[in-house]
Amino acid sequence: MARKSFALQTEPHVAEIGDDIELEFLPEVMGDDYLDALGRLQDRYKNLGIDLSGDIDEAPPEALREVNAALREFIGSLMLPESAERFSTMRLPDRVVVALLEWSKEIYGGGRPPTSSNGSAAASPPRGTRSTGSSRSKGSTPTRGR
């Protein structure tokens, strides 16, 4: 009989921001709970008419403020209560907030794409298209002194 042990994360994940800010995230989030919360975030984006794969500079400032609020709400929902309260009043650059989102996908999404339909790999180039890269496996490498 085969046997496999699985460890559960019992200590909070900690995001260090700057020299003196630590935000504690829930040790474990059930996969469906995380994906449901991420789906709600994406639905809010769609309801605002924001296409995150497009040029968001075209969106009205009020819609972008709502996107930022939705994103911060989502990230805060993954934190321990004290950190979530601190985060809700914290002013951070957008790049840090987006990095926290990406990190949450890494630690809670388990490396899975956020949705099955849009998370697939990019399509291969059409047949017959030459690549611009070179391959070390095609031929020998130059030898010094010859």
Short mmCIF file of N, CA and C in Angstrom, two decimals:
data_model
loop_
_atom_site.label_atom_id
_atom_site.label_comp_id
_atom_site.label_asym_id
_atom_site.label_seq_id
_atom_site.Cartn_x
_atom_site.Cartn_y
_atom_site.Cartn_z
N MET A 1 0.85 -1.17 0.00
CA MET A 1 0.00 0.00 0.00
C MET A 1 0.90 1.24 0.00
N ALA A 2 0.62 2.16 -0.90
CA ALA A 2 1.38 3.41 -0.98
C ALA A 2 0.85 4.39 0.06
N ARG A 3 1.76 5.19 0.55
CA ARG A 3 1.38 6.18 1.56
C ARG A 3 2.05 7.51 1.22
N LYS A 4 1.32 8.59 1.36
CA LYS A 4 1.83 9.92 1.06
C LYS A 4 1.35 10.88 2.15
N SER A 5 2.26 11.68 2.67
CA SER A 5 1.91 12.68 3.69
C SER A 5 1.84 14.05 3.04
N PHE A 6 0.89 14.85 3.49
CA PHE A 6 0.72 16.21 2.99
C PHE A 6 0.79 17.17 4.16
N ALA A 7 1.65 18.16 4.06
CA ALA A 7 1.77 19.16 5.11
C ALA A 7 0.79 20.30 4.84
N LEU A 8 0.27 20.86 5.91
CA LEU A 8 -0.57 22.03 5.81
C LEU A 8 0.20 23.22 6.35
N GLN A 9 0.08 24.33 5.66
CA GLN A 9 0.72 25.57 6.10
C GLN A 9 0.00 26.04 7.36
N THR A 10 0.71 26.15 8.47
CA THR A 10 0.08 26.59 9.72
C THR A 10 0.52 27.99 10.13
N GLU A 11 1.62 28.45 9.59
CA GLU A 11 2.12 29.80 9.90
C GLU A 11 1.65 30.75 8.80
N PRO A 12 1.31 31.98 9.16
CA PRO A 12 0.88 32.93 8.14
C PRO A 12 1.98 33.21 7.12
N HIS A 13 1.59 33.50 5.90
CA HIS A 13 2.52 34.01 4.89
C HIS A 13 2.74 35.48 5.23
N VAL A 14 3.95 35.97 5.06
CA VAL A 14 4.25 37.35 5.44
C VAL A 14 4.79 38.11 4.23
N ALA A 15 4.15 39.23 3.93
CA ALA A 15 4.62 40.14 2.89
C ALA A 15 5.35 41.28 3.60
N GLU A 16 6.62 41.45 3.27
CA GLU A 16 7.41 42.54 3.84
C GLU A 16 7.41 43.70 2.84
N ILE A 17 6.99 44.85 3.31
CA ILE A 17 6.92 46.04 2.46
C ILE A 17 7.78 47.11 3.11
N GLY A 18 8.80 47.52 2.40
CA GLY A 18 9.72 48.49 2.98
C GLY A 18 10.50 47.86 4.12
N ASP A 19 10.99 48.71 5.01
CA ASP A 19 11.82 48.23 6.11
C ASP A 19 11.04 47.81 7.35
N ASP A 20 9.82 48.31 7.50
CA ASP A 20 9.14 48.07 8.77
C ASP A 20 7.68 47.64 8.67
N ILE A 21 7.23 47.27 7.48
CA ILE A 21 5.84 46.87 7.32
C ILE A 21 5.77 45.37 7.01
N GLU A 22 5.01 44.66 7.81
CA GLU A 22 4.74 43.24 7.55
C GLU A 22 3.24 43.04 7.53
N LEU A 23 2.76 42.38 6.49
CA LEU A 23 1.35 42.04 6.38
C LEU A 23 1.24 40.53 6.40
N GLU A 24 0.41 40.01 7.29
CA GLU A 24 0.26 38.57 7.43
C GLU A 24 -0.97 38.08 6.66
N PHE A 25 -0.72 37.05 5.87
CA PHE A 25 -1.77 36.44 5.05
C PHE A 25 -2.16 35.10 5.66
N LEU A 26 -3.39 34.70 5.40
CA LEU A 26 -3.90 33.42 5.90
C LEU A 26 -2.94 32.29 5.54
N PRO A 27 -2.72 31.36 6.48
CA PRO A 27 -1.81 30.25 6.18
C PRO A 27 -2.30 29.38 5.02
N GLU A 28 -3.57 29.09 4.99
CA GLU A 28 -4.16 28.24 3.94
C GLU A 28 -5.48 28.84 3.50
N VAL A 29 -5.76 28.76 2.21
CA VAL A 29 -7.06 29.15 1.67
C VAL A 29 -7.49 28.00 0.76
N MET A 30 -8.69 27.52 0.97
CA MET A 30 -9.17 26.41 0.15
C MET A 30 -9.25 26.86 -1.30
N GLY A 31 -8.87 25.99 -2.22
CA GLY A 31 -8.80 26.33 -3.63
C GLY A 31 -10.06 26.95 -4.19
N ASP A 32 -11.21 26.36 -3.88
CA ASP A 32 -12.47 26.90 -4.40
C ASP A 32 -12.75 28.28 -3.83
N ASP A 33 -12.44 28.49 -2.55
CA ASP A 33 -12.65 29.81 -1.93
C ASP A 33 -11.81 30.86 -2.64
N TYR A 34 -10.57 30.52 -2.91
CA TYR A 34 -9.68 31.47 -3.59
C TYR A 34 -10.17 31.75 -5.01
N LEU A 35 -10.50 30.70 -5.74
CA LEU A 35 -10.96 30.88 -7.12
C LEU A 35 -12.29 31.62 -7.19
N ASP A 36 -13.17 31.38 -6.23
CA ASP A 36 -14.44 32.11 -6.18
C ASP A 36 -14.19 33.60 -5.94
N ALA A 37 -13.29 33.92 -5.00
CA ALA A 37 -12.97 35.33 -4.72
C ALA A 37 -12.32 35.98 -5.93
N LEU A 38 -11.44 35.26 -6.60
CA LEU A 38 -10.79 35.79 -7.79
C LEU A 38 -11.82 36.00 -8.90
N GLY A 39 -12.76 35.09 -9.03
CA GLY A 39 -13.83 35.23 -10.02
C GLY A 39 -14.69 36.46 -9.75
N ARG A 40 -14.99 36.71 -8.46
CA ARG A 40 -15.77 37.91 -8.10
C ARG A 40 -15.00 39.17 -8.46
N LEU A 41 -13.69 39.16 -8.24
CA LEU A 41 -12.86 40.31 -8.60
C LEU A 41 -12.91 40.55 -10.11
N GLN A 42 -12.76 39.49 -10.88
CA GLN A 42 -12.81 39.61 -12.34
C GLN A 42 -14.19 40.07 -12.81
N ASP A 43 -15.25 39.60 -12.16
CA ASP A 43 -16.60 40.05 -12.51
C ASP A 43 -16.77 41.55 -12.25
N ARG A 44 -16.21 42.03 -11.16
CA ARG A 44 -16.30 43.47 -10.87
C ARG A 44 -15.60 44.27 -11.96
N TYR A 45 -14.44 43.77 -12.43
CA TYR A 45 -13.75 44.44 -13.53
C TYR A 45 -14.64 44.50 -14.76
N LYS A 46 -15.25 43.37 -15.10
CA LYS A 46 -16.11 43.31 -16.28
C LYS A 46 -17.31 44.25 -16.14
N ASN A 47 -17.92 44.28 -14.95
CA ASN A 47 -19.07 45.15 -14.72
C ASN A 47 -18.72 46.62 -14.87
N LEU A 48 -17.46 46.95 -14.65
CA LEU A 48 -17.00 48.33 -14.83
C LEU A 48 -16.61 48.61 -16.27
N GLY A 49 -16.63 47.57 -17.10
CA GLY A 49 -16.24 47.74 -18.50
C GLY A 49 -14.74 47.85 -18.68
N ILE A 50 -13.98 47.30 -17.75
CA ILE A 50 -12.53 47.36 -17.80
C ILE A 50 -12.00 46.04 -18.36
N ASP A 51 -11.24 46.14 -19.43
CA ASP A 51 -10.57 44.97 -20.00
C ASP A 51 -9.11 45.07 -19.59
N LEU A 52 -8.72 44.24 -18.62
CA LEU A 52 -7.36 44.33 -18.11
C LEU A 52 -6.31 43.87 -19.10
N SER A 53 -6.73 43.19 -20.14
CA SER A 53 -5.75 42.78 -21.16
C SER A 53 -5.54 43.90 -22.18
N GLY A 54 -6.38 44.92 -22.13
CA GLY A 54 -6.26 46.04 -23.06
C GLY A 54 -5.56 47.22 -22.41
N ASP A 55 -5.76 48.38 -22.99
CA ASP A 55 -5.14 49.61 -22.51
C ASP A 55 -6.06 50.24 -21.47
N ILE A 56 -5.68 50.13 -20.19
CA ILE A 56 -6.55 50.66 -19.14
C ILE A 56 -6.45 52.18 -19.03
N ASP A 57 -5.49 52.80 -19.73
CA ASP A 57 -5.40 54.26 -19.73
C ASP A 57 -6.63 54.89 -20.37
N GLU A 58 -7.36 54.12 -21.15
CA GLU A 58 -8.57 54.61 -21.80
C GLU A 58 -9.76 54.67 -20.84
N ALA A 59 -9.66 53.98 -19.71
CA ALA A 59 -10.78 53.91 -18.77
C ALA A 59 -10.91 55.22 -18.00
N PRO A 60 -12.14 55.57 -17.63
CA PRO A 60 -12.35 56.79 -16.83
C PRO A 60 -11.71 56.62 -15.44
N PRO A 61 -11.20 57.71 -14.86
CA PRO A 61 -10.55 57.64 -13.54
C PRO A 61 -11.42 57.01 -12.46
N GLU A 62 -12.73 57.29 -12.47
CA GLU A 62 -13.61 56.71 -11.45
C GLU A 62 -13.65 55.19 -11.56
N ALA A 63 -13.66 54.67 -12.77
CA ALA A 63 -13.67 53.22 -12.96
C ALA A 63 -12.35 52.62 -12.46
N LEU A 64 -11.25 53.30 -12.72
CA LEU A 64 -9.95 52.81 -12.25
C LEU A 64 -9.86 52.84 -10.72
N ARG A 65 -10.47 53.86 -10.11
CA ARG A 65 -10.51 53.90 -8.64
C ARG A 65 -11.29 52.70 -8.10
N GLU A 66 -12.39 52.37 -8.76
CA GLU A 66 -13.19 51.21 -8.34
C GLU A 66 -12.41 49.91 -8.53
N VAL A 67 -11.66 49.80 -9.61
CA VAL A 67 -10.82 48.62 -9.84
C VAL A 67 -9.79 48.49 -8.72
N ASN A 68 -9.17 49.61 -8.37
CA ASN A 68 -8.17 49.60 -7.31
C ASN A 68 -8.81 49.19 -5.98
N ALA A 69 -10.00 49.72 -5.70
CA ALA A 69 -10.70 49.36 -4.46
C ALA A 69 -11.06 47.88 -4.45
N ALA A 70 -11.52 47.36 -5.58
CA ALA A 70 -11.87 45.93 -5.67
C ALA A 70 -10.63 45.05 -5.47
N LEU A 71 -9.54 45.46 -6.07
CA LEU A 71 -8.29 44.71 -5.94
C LEU A 71 -7.82 44.70 -4.49
N ARG A 72 -7.85 45.84 -3.84
CA ARG A 72 -7.43 45.93 -2.44
C ARG A 72 -8.37 45.12 -1.53
N GLU A 73 -9.66 45.12 -1.85
CA GLU A 73 -10.62 44.32 -1.07
C GLU A 73 -10.30 42.83 -1.21
N PHE A 74 -10.02 42.41 -2.43
CA PHE A 74 -9.68 41.00 -2.68
C PHE A 74 -8.43 40.62 -1.89
N ILE A 75 -7.37 41.42 -2.00
CA ILE A 75 -6.11 41.11 -1.31
C ILE A 75 -6.34 41.11 0.20
N GLY A 76 -7.07 42.09 0.71
CA GLY A 76 -7.36 42.16 2.14
C GLY A 76 -8.13 40.95 2.65
N SER A 77 -8.96 40.36 1.79
CA SER A 77 -9.74 39.19 2.20
C SER A 77 -8.86 37.97 2.45
N LEU A 78 -7.63 38.01 1.96
CA LEU A 78 -6.70 36.91 2.14
C LEU A 78 -5.77 37.10 3.35
N MET A 79 -5.92 38.24 4.03
CA MET A 79 -5.05 38.58 5.15
C MET A 79 -5.69 38.23 6.48
N LEU A 80 -4.85 38.10 7.49
CA LEU A 80 -5.35 38.00 8.86
C LEU A 80 -6.01 39.34 9.20
N PRO A 81 -7.03 39.35 10.07
CA PRO A 81 -7.81 40.56 10.32
C PRO A 81 -6.99 41.81 10.66
N GLU A 82 -6.00 41.71 11.52
CA GLU A 82 -5.22 42.89 11.90
C GLU A 82 -4.46 43.46 10.70
N SER A 83 -3.90 42.59 9.89
CA SER A 83 -3.19 43.05 8.70
C SER A 83 -4.16 43.63 7.68
N ALA A 84 -5.32 43.01 7.53
CA ALA A 84 -6.32 43.52 6.58
C ALA A 84 -6.77 44.92 6.97
N GLU A 85 -6.95 45.16 8.26
CA GLU A 85 -7.34 46.49 8.73
C GLU A 85 -6.24 47.50 8.44
N ARG A 86 -5.02 47.12 8.70
CA ARG A 86 -3.89 48.02 8.43
C ARG A 86 -3.77 48.30 6.93
N PHE A 87 -3.91 47.26 6.12
CA PHE A 87 -3.80 47.38 4.67
C PHE A 87 -4.87 48.30 4.09
N SER A 88 -6.08 48.27 4.68
CA SER A 88 -7.20 49.05 4.14
C SER A 88 -6.94 50.55 4.21
N THR A 89 -6.09 51.00 5.12
CA THR A 89 -5.80 52.43 5.23
C THR A 89 -4.41 52.79 4.70
N MET A 90 -3.68 51.81 4.26
CA MET A 90 -2.30 52.02 3.83
C MET A 90 -2.25 52.55 2.40
N ARG A 91 -1.45 53.58 2.19
CA ARG A 91 -1.22 54.10 0.84
C ARG A 91 0.00 53.39 0.27
N LEU A 92 -0.21 52.72 -0.85
CA LEU A 92 0.87 51.98 -1.50
C LEU A 92 0.87 52.28 -2.99
N PRO A 93 2.05 52.24 -3.61
CA PRO A 93 2.07 52.37 -5.07
C PRO A 93 1.32 51.21 -5.72
N ASP A 94 0.71 51.48 -6.86
CA ASP A 94 -0.04 50.45 -7.58
C ASP A 94 0.83 49.23 -7.86
N ARG A 95 2.12 49.43 -8.17
CA ARG A 95 2.99 48.30 -8.50
C ARG A 95 3.10 47.33 -7.32
N VAL A 96 3.04 47.85 -6.08
CA VAL A 96 3.11 46.98 -4.90
C VAL A 96 1.80 46.21 -4.74
N VAL A 97 0.69 46.89 -4.96
CA VAL A 97 -0.62 46.23 -4.85
C VAL A 97 -0.73 45.11 -5.89
N VAL A 98 -0.29 45.39 -7.11
CA VAL A 98 -0.32 44.37 -8.18
C VAL A 98 0.62 43.23 -7.83
N ALA A 99 1.78 43.53 -7.26
CA ALA A 99 2.72 42.47 -6.85
C ALA A 99 2.11 41.60 -5.76
N LEU A 100 1.34 42.19 -4.85
CA LEU A 100 0.65 41.40 -3.83
C LEU A 100 -0.38 40.48 -4.46
N LEU A 101 -1.08 40.96 -5.49
CA LEU A 101 -2.03 40.13 -6.21
C LEU A 101 -1.32 38.94 -6.85
N GLU A 102 -0.21 39.21 -7.53
CA GLU A 102 0.53 38.13 -8.19
C GLU A 102 1.05 37.13 -7.17
N TRP A 103 1.53 37.61 -6.03
CA TRP A 103 2.03 36.73 -4.98
C TRP A 103 0.91 35.87 -4.42
N SER A 104 -0.28 36.47 -4.27
CA SER A 104 -1.41 35.68 -3.76
C SER A 104 -1.76 34.55 -4.72
N LYS A 105 -1.66 34.81 -6.02
CA LYS A 105 -1.90 33.75 -7.01
C LYS A 105 -0.88 32.64 -6.84
N GLU A 106 0.33 33.02 -6.56
CA GLU A 106 1.41 32.04 -6.39
C GLU A 106 1.20 31.17 -5.16
N ILE A 107 0.88 31.81 -4.02
CA ILE A 107 0.79 31.03 -2.78
C ILE A 107 -0.54 30.31 -2.60
N TYR A 108 -1.61 30.86 -3.13
CA TYR A 108 -2.91 30.22 -2.95
C TYR A 108 -3.42 29.50 -4.18
N GLY A 109 -3.00 29.93 -5.34
CA GLY A 109 -3.45 29.30 -6.58
C GLY A 109 -2.67 28.05 -6.92
N GLY A 110 -1.59 27.82 -6.21
CA GLY A 110 -0.80 26.61 -6.43
C GLY A 110 -0.20 26.52 -7.82
N GLY A 111 0.03 27.67 -8.45
CA GLY A 111 0.62 27.66 -9.79
C GLY A 111 -0.39 27.40 -10.89
N ARG A 112 -1.65 27.19 -10.50
CA ARG A 112 -2.70 26.96 -11.51
C ARG A 112 -3.06 28.27 -12.16
N PRO A 113 -3.47 28.22 -13.41
CA PRO A 113 -3.99 29.44 -14.01
C PRO A 113 -5.28 29.83 -13.30
N PRO A 114 -5.60 31.14 -13.23
CA PRO A 114 -6.79 31.57 -12.50
C PRO A 114 -8.09 31.05 -13.08
N THR A 115 -8.17 30.79 -14.37
CA THR A 115 -9.35 30.19 -14.97
C THR A 115 -8.90 29.15 -15.97
N SER A 116 -9.73 28.17 -16.21
CA SER A 116 -9.32 27.12 -17.13
C SER A 116 -9.34 27.58 -18.58
N SER A 117 -10.23 28.52 -18.92
CA SER A 117 -10.35 28.89 -20.32
C SER A 117 -9.27 29.87 -20.77
N ASN A 118 -8.91 30.82 -19.93
CA ASN A 118 -7.94 31.82 -20.33
C ASN A 118 -6.55 31.54 -19.82
N GLY A 119 -6.37 30.48 -19.06
CA GLY A 119 -5.08 30.24 -18.46
C GLY A 119 -4.19 29.32 -19.26
N SER A 120 -4.56 29.00 -20.48
CA SER A 120 -3.75 28.08 -21.26
C SER A 120 -2.54 28.79 -21.83
N ALA A 121 -1.59 27.99 -22.27
CA ALA A 121 -0.36 28.54 -22.82
C ALA A 121 -0.65 29.24 -24.14
N ALA A 122 0.25 30.15 -24.48
CA ALA A 122 0.10 30.87 -25.75
C ALA A 122 0.19 29.90 -26.91
N ALA A 123 -0.52 30.21 -27.97
CA ALA A 123 -0.53 29.33 -29.14
C ALA A 123 0.85 29.29 -29.78
N SER A 124 1.17 28.16 -30.35
CA SER A 124 2.43 28.02 -31.07
C SER A 124 2.36 28.82 -32.36
N PRO A 125 3.52 29.24 -32.88
CA PRO A 125 3.49 29.96 -34.16
C PRO A 125 2.97 29.05 -35.26
N PRO A 126 2.42 29.62 -36.33
CA PRO A 126 1.89 28.80 -37.42
C PRO A 126 2.99 27.92 -38.01
N ARG A 127 2.57 26.79 -38.58
CA ARG A 127 3.54 25.87 -39.20
C ARG A 127 4.26 26.59 -40.32
N GLY A 128 5.54 26.30 -40.42
CA GLY A 128 6.34 26.88 -41.49
C GLY A 128 6.96 28.20 -41.11
N THR A 129 6.64 28.70 -39.93
CA THR A 129 7.23 29.96 -39.49
C THR A 129 8.60 29.67 -38.88
N ARG A 130 9.59 30.39 -39.36
CA ARG A 130 10.92 30.20 -38.82
C ARG A 130 11.09 31.02 -37.56
N SER A 131 11.77 30.45 -36.60
CA SER A 131 12.04 31.21 -35.40
C SER A 131 13.32 32.01 -35.59
N THR A 132 13.51 32.99 -34.74
CA THR A 132 14.72 33.81 -34.83
C THR A 132 15.80 33.31 -33.89
N GLY A 133 15.46 32.39 -33.02
CA GLY A 133 16.44 31.87 -32.08
C GLY A 133 17.30 30.79 -32.69
N SER A 134 18.39 30.51 -32.02
CA SER A 134 19.26 29.43 -32.48
C SER A 134 19.21 28.29 -31.49
N SER A 135 19.54 27.14 -31.94
CA SER A 135 19.53 25.97 -31.09
C SER A 135 20.94 25.41 -31.00
N ARG A 136 21.39 25.16 -29.78
CA ARG A 136 22.71 24.58 -29.59
C ARG A 136 22.76 23.14 -30.07
N SER A 137 21.62 22.50 -30.18
CA SER A 137 21.61 21.09 -30.54
C SER A 137 21.80 20.87 -32.04
N LYS A 138 21.73 21.91 -32.83
CA LYS A 138 21.84 21.76 -34.28
C LYS A 138 23.26 22.08 -34.71
N GLY A 139 24.12 21.13 -34.58
CA GLY A 139 25.50 21.33 -35.03
C GLY A 139 26.43 21.43 -33.86
N SER A 140 27.72 21.38 -34.17
CA SER A 140 28.71 21.42 -33.11
C SER A 140 29.04 22.86 -32.74
N THR A 141 29.59 23.02 -31.59
CA THR A 141 29.99 24.33 -31.14
C THR A 141 31.43 24.56 -31.58
N PRO A 142 31.82 25.79 -31.84
CA PRO A 142 33.18 26.07 -32.28
C PRO A 142 34.18 25.63 -31.21
N THR A 143 35.31 25.14 -31.67
CA THR A 143 36.37 24.71 -30.75
C THR A 143 37.53 25.65 -30.90
N ARG A 144 38.08 26.11 -29.80
CA ARG A 144 39.20 27.04 -29.86
C ARG A 144 40.44 26.34 -30.42
N GLY A 145 41.22 27.09 -31.15
CA GLY A 145 42.50 26.57 -31.65
C GLY A 145 42.41 25.76 -32.92
N ARG A 146 41.28 25.67 -33.53
CA ARG A 146 41.17 24.90 -34.79
C ARG A 146 41.09 25.80 -35.95
#
